[in-house]
Amino acid sequence: MKKFKPDKNALLTMRIIILAIALTLILLVRLYIPISVIVGIIAAVLGTASVFLIFVYLPLYFSSVCYDITDEMITRHGGAFMKSHKSVRISKIQYTTVITTPFSRYTSMNFVILFVYGGQLRMLFLDLDDAMEILKITGEIKGEE
């Protein structure tokens, strides 16, 4: 059995993205809404939500997600507050999609989506080498390609 976990670089990347989005939204609200009390309330709500996401939800999510791969099954364990477990038989995989982003080797924004009869299993925030190893295990790529 092999275990894969989301890469910590993806956690840092997600924190930076959330912070940038929150600051941009606060700036846009400041520019387009002339009433400073409303701007203050919206900024406080956005700031609170982003702090919750950055310091509570994302660390809980990244620490709880784990992908177990055996010879027959791929199982995803995870969930920040409500735990879930999803399993897929390797023999039932119809096709696979791999999504990588620019600089994905450094940001770990790599996603493997396994499509099976009637559903899909998403494996998120993997290291690029782990994503390629999963493709080898599922039989989507052979050896050193």
GROMACS .gro file of N, CA and C in nm:
model
  435
    1MET      N    1   0.084  -0.118   0.000
    1MET     CA    2   0.000   0.000   0.000
    1MET      C    3   0.088   0.124   0.000
    2LYS      N    4   0.052   0.220  -0.084
    2LYS     CA    5   0.122   0.348  -0.087
    2LYS      C    6   0.028   0.456  -0.037
    3LYS      N    7   0.085   0.551   0.037
    3LYS     CA    8   0.008   0.664   0.087
    3LYS      C    9   0.060   0.792   0.022
    4PHE      N   10  -0.034   0.876  -0.021
    4PHE     CA   11   0.000   1.006  -0.076
    4PHE      C   12  -0.076   1.112   0.003
    5LYS      N   13  -0.007   1.222   0.032
    5LYS     CA   14  -0.069   1.334   0.102
    5LYS      C   15  -0.053   1.460   0.018
    6PRO      N   16  -0.141   1.558   0.034
    6PRO     CA   17  -0.124   1.684  -0.037
    6PRO      C   18   0.008   1.751   0.004
    7ASP      N   19   0.071   1.818  -0.090
    7ASP     CA   20   0.200   1.881  -0.065
    7ASP      C   21   0.182   2.011   0.012
    8LYS      N   22   0.274   2.040   0.101
    8LYS     CA   23   0.266   2.162   0.184
    8LYS      C   24   0.285   2.290   0.101
    9ASN      N   25   0.350   2.280  -0.015
    9ASN     CA   26   0.363   2.398  -0.101
    9ASN      C   27   0.227   2.446  -0.150
   10ALA      N   28   0.134   2.353  -0.167
   10ALA     CA   29  -0.001   2.390  -0.210
   10ALA      C   30  -0.073   2.468  -0.100
   11LEU      N   31  -0.047   2.433   0.026
   11LEU     CA   32  -0.106   2.506   0.138
   11LEU      C   33  -0.059   2.651   0.136
   12LEU      N   34   0.069   2.672   0.119
   12LEU     CA   35   0.122   2.808   0.112
   12LEU      C   36   0.065   2.883  -0.008
   13THR      N   37   0.055   2.817  -0.122
   13THR     CA   38   0.000   2.879  -0.242
   13THR      C   39  -0.146   2.919  -0.220
   14MET      N   40  -0.224   2.831  -0.160
   14MET     CA   41  -0.364   2.863  -0.134
   14MET      C   42  -0.378   2.979  -0.035
   15ARG      N   43  -0.291   2.984   0.064
   15ARG     CA   44  -0.295   3.096   0.158
   15ARG      C   45  -0.267   3.229   0.088
   16ILE      N   46  -0.168   3.229   0.000
   16ILE     CA   47  -0.134   3.352  -0.074
   16ILE      C   48  -0.248   3.393  -0.166
   17ILE      N   49  -0.310   3.295  -0.233
   17ILE     CA   50  -0.422   3.326  -0.323
   17ILE      C   51  -0.540   3.384  -0.246
   18ILE      N   52  -0.575   3.324  -0.133
   18ILE     CA   53  -0.687   3.374  -0.053
   18ILE      C   54  -0.659   3.513  -0.001
   19LEU      N   55  -0.538   3.538   0.046
   19LEU     CA   56  -0.502   3.670   0.094
   19LEU      C   57  -0.510   3.774  -0.017
   20ALA      N   58  -0.460   3.740  -0.136
   20ALA     CA   59  -0.465   3.833  -0.249
   20ALA      C   60  -0.609   3.863  -0.290
   21ILE      N   61  -0.694   3.761  -0.293
   21ILE     CA   62  -0.834   3.782  -0.330
   21ILE      C   63  -0.904   3.869  -0.227
   22ALA      N   64  -0.881   3.843  -0.098
   22ALA     CA   65  -0.945   3.923   0.007
   22ALA      C   66  -0.901   4.069   0.000
   23LEU      N   67  -0.771   4.093  -0.018
   23LEU     CA   68  -0.723   4.230  -0.027
   23LEU      C   69  -0.777   4.301  -0.151
   24THR      N   70  -0.786   4.230  -0.262
   24THR     CA   71  -0.841   4.289  -0.385
   24THR      C   72  -0.988   4.324  -0.368
   25LEU      N   73  -1.064   4.235  -0.306
   25LEU     CA   74  -1.206   4.264  -0.284
   25LEU      C   75  -1.225   4.383  -0.189
   26ILE      N   76  -1.144   4.390  -0.085
   26ILE     CA   77  -1.153   4.504   0.007
   26ILE      C   78  -1.120   4.634  -0.066
   27LEU      N   79  -1.017   4.631  -0.151
   27LEU     CA   80  -0.981   4.749  -0.230
   27LEU      C   81  -1.094   4.790  -0.325
   28LEU      N   82  -1.154   4.693  -0.391
   28LEU     CA   83  -1.265   4.724  -0.483
   28LEU      C   84  -1.386   4.780  -0.410
   29VAL      N   85  -1.415   4.725  -0.293
   29VAL     CA   86  -1.526   4.778  -0.213
   29VAL      C   87  -1.496   4.921  -0.172
   30ARG      N   88  -1.373   4.947  -0.133
   30ARG     CA   89  -1.331   5.082  -0.092
   30ARG      C   90  -1.345   5.182  -0.207
   31LEU      N   91  -1.315   5.137  -0.329
   31LEU     CA   92  -1.322   5.226  -0.444
   31LEU      C   93  -1.465   5.255  -0.489
   32TYR      N   94  -1.555   5.156  -0.480
   32TYR     CA   95  -1.687   5.171  -0.540
   32TYR      C   96  -1.800   5.199  -0.442
   33ILE      N   97  -1.776   5.187  -0.314
   33ILE     CA   98  -1.880   5.218  -0.216
   33ILE      C   99  -1.834   5.339  -0.135
   34PRO      N  100  -1.909   5.447  -0.144
   34PRO     CA  101  -1.863   5.571  -0.079
   34PRO      C  102  -1.889   5.576   0.073
   35ILE      N  103  -1.972   5.491   0.128
   35ILE     CA  104  -2.009   5.497   0.269
   35ILE      C  105  -1.907   5.416   0.350
   36SER      N  106  -1.833   5.486   0.434
   36SER     CA  107  -1.721   5.423   0.504
   36SER      C  108  -1.765   5.319   0.607
   37VAL      N  109  -1.884   5.334   0.666
   37VAL     CA  110  -1.932   5.235   0.763
   37VAL      C  111  -1.957   5.100   0.693
   38ILE      N  112  -2.018   5.105   0.576
   38ILE     CA  113  -2.044   4.982   0.501
   38ILE      C  114  -1.912   4.920   0.456
   39VAL      N  115  -1.818   5.002   0.413
   39VAL     CA  116  -1.687   4.952   0.373
   39VAL      C  117  -1.618   4.883   0.490
   40GLY      N  118  -1.628   4.942   0.609
   40GLY     CA  119  -1.568   4.883   0.728
   40GLY      C  120  -1.631   4.749   0.763
   41ILE      N  121  -1.762   4.739   0.752
   41ILE     CA  122  -1.830   4.613   0.782
   41ILE      C  123  -1.790   4.505   0.682
   42ILE      N  124  -1.792   4.540   0.553
   42ILE     CA  125  -1.754   4.443   0.450
   42ILE      C  126  -1.609   4.401   0.466
   43ALA      N  127  -1.521   4.496   0.496
   43ALA     CA  128  -1.380   4.463   0.517
   43ALA      C  129  -1.362   4.371   0.637
   44ALA      N  130  -1.438   4.394   0.744
   44ALA     CA  131  -1.429   4.309   0.862
   44ALA      C  132  -1.477   4.167   0.831
   45VAL      N  133  -1.586   4.156   0.756
   45VAL     CA  134  -1.638   4.023   0.720
   45VAL      C  135  -1.538   3.950   0.631
   46LEU      N  136  -1.487   4.018   0.528
   46LEU     CA  137  -1.389   3.955   0.438
   46LEU      C  138  -1.262   3.918   0.514
   47GLY      N  139  -1.216   4.005   0.600
   47GLY     CA  140  -1.096   3.977   0.679
   47GLY      C  141  -1.114   3.858   0.771
   48THR      N  142  -1.229   3.852   0.839
   48THR     CA  143  -1.257   3.740   0.928
   48THR      C  144  -1.266   3.609   0.850
   49ALA      N  145  -1.336   3.612   0.737
   49ALA     CA  146  -1.349   3.490   0.656
   49ALA      C  147  -1.214   3.443   0.605
   50SER      N  148  -1.130   3.536   0.559
   50SER     CA  149  -1.000   3.495   0.505
   50SER      C  150  -0.908   3.444   0.617
   51VAL      N  151  -0.913   3.506   0.734
   51VAL     CA  152  -0.832   3.458   0.847
   51VAL      C  153  -0.877   3.318   0.887
   52PHE      N  154  -1.009   3.294   0.890
   52PHE     CA  155  -1.060   3.160   0.922
   52PHE      C  156  -1.012   3.058   0.819
   53LEU      N  157  -1.022   3.092   0.691
   53LEU     CA  158  -0.978   3.000   0.586
   53LEU      C  159  -0.828   2.972   0.596
   54ILE      N  160  -0.750   3.078   0.612
   54ILE     CA  161  -0.604   3.065   0.610
   54ILE      C  162  -0.550   2.990   0.732
   55PHE      N  163  -0.604   3.020   0.850
   55PHE     CA  164  -0.543   2.967   0.972
   55PHE      C  165  -0.619   2.852   1.037
   56VAL      N  166  -0.744   2.827   0.996
   56VAL     CA  167  -0.819   2.718   1.057
   56VAL      C  168  -0.854   2.611   0.954
   57TYR      N  169  -0.932   2.648   0.853
   57TYR     CA  170  -0.986   2.548   0.761
   57TYR      C  171  -0.878   2.479   0.677
   58LEU      N  172  -0.794   2.557   0.609
   58LEU     CA  173  -0.693   2.496   0.522
   58LEU      C  174  -0.596   2.403   0.596
   59PRO      N  175  -0.542   2.442   0.711
   59PRO     CA  176  -0.454   2.347   0.781
   59PRO      C  177  -0.527   2.218   0.824
   60LEU      N  178  -0.653   2.231   0.868
   60LEU     CA  179  -0.729   2.112   0.903
   60LEU      C  180  -0.753   2.023   0.781
   61TYR      N  181  -0.788   2.086   0.669
   61TYR     CA  182  -0.814   2.010   0.547
   61TYR      C  183  -0.687   1.938   0.500
   62PHE      N  184  -0.576   2.010   0.492
   62PHE     CA  185  -0.453   1.950   0.441
   62PHE      C  186  -0.399   1.841   0.534
   63SER      N  187  -0.422   1.853   0.662
   63SER     CA  188  -0.374   1.749   0.753
   63SER      C  189  -0.462   1.625   0.752
   64SER      N  190  -0.588   1.639   0.709
   64SER     CA  191  -0.678   1.525   0.712
   64SER      C  192  -0.684   1.445   0.582
   65VAL      N  193  -0.645   1.505   0.470
   65VAL     CA  194  -0.657   1.437   0.341
   65VAL      C  195  -0.542   1.339   0.322
   66CYS      N  196  -0.577   1.218   0.277
   66CYS     CA  197  -0.479   1.113   0.251
   66CYS      C  198  -0.534   1.023   0.142
   67TYR      N  199  -0.448   0.981   0.051
   67TYR     CA  200  -0.486   0.892  -0.058
   67TYR      C  201  -0.410   0.761  -0.040
   68ASP      N  202  -0.484   0.651  -0.021
   68ASP     CA  203  -0.423   0.518  -0.007
   68ASP      C  204  -0.443   0.442  -0.137
   69ILE      N  205  -0.335   0.385  -0.188
   69ILE     CA  206  -0.344   0.308  -0.312
   69ILE      C  207  -0.289   0.168  -0.287
   70THR      N  208  -0.374   0.068  -0.312
   70THR     CA  209  -0.332  -0.071  -0.306
   70THR      C  210  -0.332  -0.125  -0.449
   71ASP      N  211  -0.311  -0.255  -0.463
   71ASP     CA  212  -0.312  -0.315  -0.596
   71ASP      C  213  -0.449  -0.309  -0.661
   72GLU      N  214  -0.556  -0.306  -0.580
   72GLU     CA  215  -0.691  -0.310  -0.634
   72GLU      C  216  -0.771  -0.182  -0.616
   73MET      N  217  -0.742  -0.104  -0.511
   73MET     CA  218  -0.828   0.009  -0.475
   73MET      C  219  -0.748   0.138  -0.456
   74ILE      N  220  -0.817   0.249  -0.480
   74ILE     CA  221  -0.767   0.381  -0.444
   74ILE      C  222  -0.871   0.440  -0.349
   75THR      N  223  -0.827   0.482  -0.232
   75THR     CA  224  -0.917   0.536  -0.131
   75THR      C  225  -0.873   0.676  -0.092
   76ARG      N  226  -0.970   0.766  -0.086
   76ARG     CA  227  -0.945   0.903  -0.043
   76ARG      C  228  -1.010   0.921   0.094
   77HIS      N  229  -0.930   0.960   0.193
   77HIS     CA  230  -0.978   0.991   0.326
   77HIS      C  231  -0.962   1.142   0.343
   78GLY      N  232  -1.062   1.208   0.399
   78GLY     CA  233  -1.042   1.351   0.420
   78GLY      C  234  -1.165   1.421   0.471
   79GLY      N  235  -1.148   1.550   0.490
   79GLY     CA  236  -1.254   1.636   0.538
   79GLY      C  237  -1.206   1.712   0.660
   80ALA      N  238  -1.228   1.843   0.661
   80ALA     CA  239  -1.181   1.924   0.772
   80ALA      C  240  -1.270   1.904   0.895
   81PHE      N  241  -1.401   1.907   0.878
   81PHE     CA  242  -1.492   1.894   0.992
   81PHE      C  243  -1.573   1.764   0.986
   82MET      N  244  -1.612   1.725   0.866
   82MET     CA  245  -1.685   1.600   0.848
   82MET      C  246  -1.599   1.508   0.763
   83LYS      N  247  -1.560   1.397   0.820
   83LYS     CA  248  -1.470   1.304   0.750
   83LYS      C  249  -1.548   1.222   0.647
   84SER      N  250  -1.483   1.199   0.532
   84SER     CA  251  -1.544   1.115   0.430
   84SER      C  252  -1.437   1.021   0.375
   85HIS      N  253  -1.482   0.909   0.323
   85HIS     CA  254  -1.394   0.809   0.266
   85HIS      C  255  -1.456   0.766   0.133
   86LYS      N  256  -1.379   0.778   0.027
   86LYS     CA  257  -1.427   0.737  -0.106
   86LYS      C  258  -1.328   0.638  -0.163
   87SER      N  259  -1.382   0.532  -0.224
   87SER     CA  260  -1.297   0.428  -0.282
   87SER      C  261  -1.335   0.403  -0.426
   88VAL      N  262  -1.234   0.368  -0.505
   88VAL     CA  263  -1.252   0.336  -0.646
   88VAL      C  264  -1.167   0.214  -0.677
   89ARG      N  265  -1.222   0.119  -0.748
   89ARG     CA  266  -1.144   0.005  -0.794
   89ARG      C  267  -1.060   0.049  -0.915
   90ILE      N  268  -0.933   0.015  -0.914
   90ILE     CA  269  -0.845   0.054  -1.024
   90ILE      C  270  -0.893  -0.006  -1.155
   91SER      N  271  -0.950  -0.126  -1.151
   91SER     CA  272  -0.996  -0.190  -1.275
   91SER      C  273  -1.119  -0.120  -1.334
   92LYS      N  274  -1.189  -0.037  -1.256
   92LYS     CA  275  -1.310   0.030  -1.304
   92LYS      C  276  -1.285   0.170  -1.358
   93ILE      N  277  -1.160   0.216  -1.356
   93ILE     CA  278  -1.129   0.351  -1.404
   93ILE      C  279  -1.145   0.354  -1.556
   94GLN      N  280  -1.230   0.446  -1.604
   94GLN     CA  281  -1.251   0.459  -1.747
   94GLN      C  282  -1.143   0.546  -1.810
   95TYR      N  283  -1.121   0.663  -1.753
   95TYR     CA  284  -1.013   0.749  -1.802
   95TYR      C  285  -0.971   0.844  -1.691
   96THR      N  286  -0.859   0.908  -1.713
   96THR     CA  287  -0.797   0.993  -1.612
   96THR      C  288  -0.766   1.129  -1.672
   97THR      N  289  -0.786   1.232  -1.592
   97THR     CA  290  -0.748   1.367  -1.632
   97THR      C  291  -0.646   1.419  -1.530
   98VAL      N  292  -0.537   1.476  -1.581
   98VAL     CA  293  -0.437   1.537  -1.496
   98VAL      C  294  -0.436   1.686  -1.527
   99ILE      N  295  -0.452   1.767  -1.424
   99ILE     CA  296  -0.450   1.912  -1.439
   99ILE      C  297  -0.328   1.966  -1.368
  100THR      N  298  -0.245   2.037  -1.443
  100THR     CA  299  -0.128   2.102  -1.383
  100THR      C  300  -0.136   2.251  -1.415
  101THR      N  301  -0.078   2.330  -1.331
  101THR     CA  302  -0.077   2.475  -1.349
  101THR      C  303   0.064   2.520  -1.380
  102PRO      N  304   0.079   2.643  -1.428
  102PRO     CA  305   0.216   2.694  -1.447
  102PRO      C  306   0.292   2.691  -1.313
  103PHE      N  307   0.416   2.655  -1.321
  103PHE     CA  308   0.503   2.643  -1.203
  103PHE      C  309   0.450   2.540  -1.104
  104SER      N  310   0.381   2.437  -1.154
  104SER     CA  311   0.320   2.338  -1.065
  104SER      C  312   0.423   2.257  -0.987
  105ARG      N  313   0.545   2.250  -1.035
  105ARG     CA  314   0.648   2.181  -0.959
  105ARG      C  315   0.675   2.254  -0.827
  106TYR      N  316   0.657   2.387  -0.825
  106TYR     CA  317   0.685   2.466  -0.706
  106TYR      C  318   0.560   2.494  -0.623
  107THR      N  319   0.444   2.505  -0.689
  107THR     CA  320   0.321   2.537  -0.617
  107THR      C  321   0.241   2.414  -0.577
  108SER      N  322   0.269   2.300  -0.636
  108SER     CA  323   0.198   2.173  -0.611
  108SER      C  324   0.049   2.184  -0.640
  109MET      N  325   0.014   2.262  -0.738
  109MET     CA  326  -0.125   2.273  -0.780
  109MET      C  327  -0.148   2.173  -0.893
  110ASN      N  328  -0.140   2.046  -0.859
  110ASN     CA  329  -0.158   1.936  -0.953
  110ASN      C  330  -0.277   1.854  -0.907
  111PHE      N  331  -0.364   1.820  -1.001
  111PHE     CA  332  -0.486   1.748  -0.968
  111PHE      C  333  -0.497   1.627  -1.060
  112VAL      N  334  -0.532   1.513  -1.003
  112VAL     CA  335  -0.559   1.392  -1.079
  112VAL      C  336  -0.706   1.359  -1.058
  113ILE      N  337  -0.781   1.347  -1.167
  113ILE     CA  338  -0.922   1.314  -1.158
  113ILE      C  339  -0.943   1.178  -1.225
  114LEU      N  340  -0.994   1.084  -1.147
  114LEU     CA  341  -1.020   0.949  -1.196
  114LEU      C  342  -1.169   0.937  -1.224
  115PHE      N  343  -1.204   0.907  -1.347
  115PHE     CA  344  -1.343   0.893  -1.386
  115PHE      C  345  -1.379   0.745  -1.388
  116VAL      N  346  -1.485   0.711  -1.316
  116VAL     CA  347  -1.534   0.574  -1.311
  116VAL      C  348  -1.682   0.576  -1.348
  117TYR      N  349  -1.742   0.459  -1.356
  117TYR     CA  350  -1.883   0.450  -1.393
  117TYR      C  351  -1.968   0.530  -1.294
  118GLY      N  352  -2.028   0.637  -1.342
  118GLY     CA  353  -2.120   0.715  -1.260
  118GLY      C  354  -2.057   0.813  -1.164
  119GLY      N  355  -1.928   0.836  -1.170
  119GLY     CA  356  -1.869   0.929  -1.076
  119GLY      C  357  -1.724   0.958  -1.105
  120GLN      N  358  -1.661   1.024  -1.008
  120GLN     CA  359  -1.521   1.058  -1.022
  120GLN      C  360  -1.457   1.068  -0.884
  121LEU      N  361  -1.328   1.051  -0.882
  121LEU     CA  362  -1.250   1.066  -0.759
  121LEU      C  363  -1.143   1.169  -0.788
  122ARG      N  364  -1.148   1.281  -0.715
  122ARG     CA  365  -1.051   1.388  -0.735
  122ARG      C  366  -0.940   1.378  -0.631
  123MET      N  367  -0.818   1.378  -0.680
  123MET     CA  368  -0.701   1.376  -0.594
  123MET      C  369  -0.633   1.512  -0.611
  124LEU      N  370  -0.644   1.597  -0.508
  124LEU     CA  371  -0.607   1.737  -0.520
  124LEU      C  372  -0.474   1.769  -0.453
  125PHE      N  373  -0.409   1.873  -0.503
  125PHE     CA  374  -0.289   1.934  -0.444
  125PHE      C  375  -0.173   1.836  -0.428
  126LEU      N  376  -0.150   1.756  -0.530
  126LEU     CA  377  -0.042   1.658  -0.526
  126LEU      C  378   0.088   1.717  -0.579
  127ASP      N  379   0.198   1.665  -0.531
  127ASP     CA  380   0.328   1.694  -0.589
  127ASP      C  381   0.329   1.637  -0.731
  128LEU      N  382   0.401   1.700  -0.823
  128LEU     CA  383   0.402   1.656  -0.962
  128LEU      C  384   0.452   1.513  -0.975
  129ASP      N  385   0.555   1.477  -0.900
  129ASP     CA  386   0.607   1.340  -0.905
  129ASP      C  387   0.505   1.240  -0.852
  130ASP      N  388   0.431   1.277  -0.748
  130ASP     CA  389   0.326   1.190  -0.695
  130ASP      C  390   0.215   1.171  -0.798
  131ALA      N  391   0.177   1.277  -0.866
  131ALA     CA  392   0.071   1.267  -0.969
  131ALA      C  393   0.114   1.173  -1.080
  132MET      N  394   0.239   1.183  -1.125
  132MET     CA  395   0.287   1.094  -1.230
  132MET      C  396   0.296   0.949  -1.181
  133GLU      N  397   0.333   0.931  -1.053
  133GLU     CA  398   0.339   0.796  -0.998
  133GLU      C  399   0.200   0.735  -0.989
  134ILE      N  400   0.100   0.814  -0.956
  134ILE     CA  401  -0.038   0.765  -0.953
  134ILE      C  402  -0.081   0.723  -1.092
  135LEU      N  403  -0.043   0.799  -1.194
  135LEU     CA  404  -0.077   0.759  -1.332
  135LEU      C  405  -0.011   0.628  -1.370
  136LYS      N  406   0.112   0.606  -1.323
  136LYS     CA  407   0.178   0.478  -1.350
  136LYS      C  408   0.107   0.364  -1.279
  137ILE      N  409   0.065   0.387  -1.156
  137ILE     CA  410  -0.003   0.282  -1.080
  137ILE      C  411  -0.137   0.247  -1.144
  138THR      N  412  -0.211   0.347  -1.191
  138THR     CA  413  -0.340   0.320  -1.252
  138THR      C  414  -0.328   0.266  -1.393
  139GLY      N  415  -0.208   0.267  -1.448
  139GLY     CA  416  -0.187   0.211  -1.580
  139GLY      C  417  -0.211   0.308  -1.693
  140GLU      N  418  -0.225   0.436  -1.663
  140GLU     CA  419  -0.250   0.536  -1.767
  140GLU      C  420  -0.123   0.569  -1.846
  141ILE      N  421  -0.008   0.563  -1.780
  141ILE     CA  422   0.119   0.579  -1.852
  141ILE      C  423   0.207   0.462  -1.816
  142LYS      N  424   0.294   0.427  -1.905
  142LYS     CA  425   0.381   0.311  -1.885
  142LYS      C  426   0.525   0.358  -1.866
  143GLY      N  427   0.589   0.312  -1.760
  143GLY     CA  428   0.732   0.333  -1.738
  143GLY      C  429   0.776   0.477  -1.744
  144GLU      N  430   0.884   0.503  -1.815
  144GLU     CA  431   0.946   0.635  -1.824
  144GLU      C  432   0.902   0.706  -1.950
  145GLU      N  433   0.789   0.774  -1.945
  145GLU     CA  434   0.741   0.851  -2.061
  145GLU      C  435   0.752   0.997  -2.035
   0.00000   0.00000   0.00000
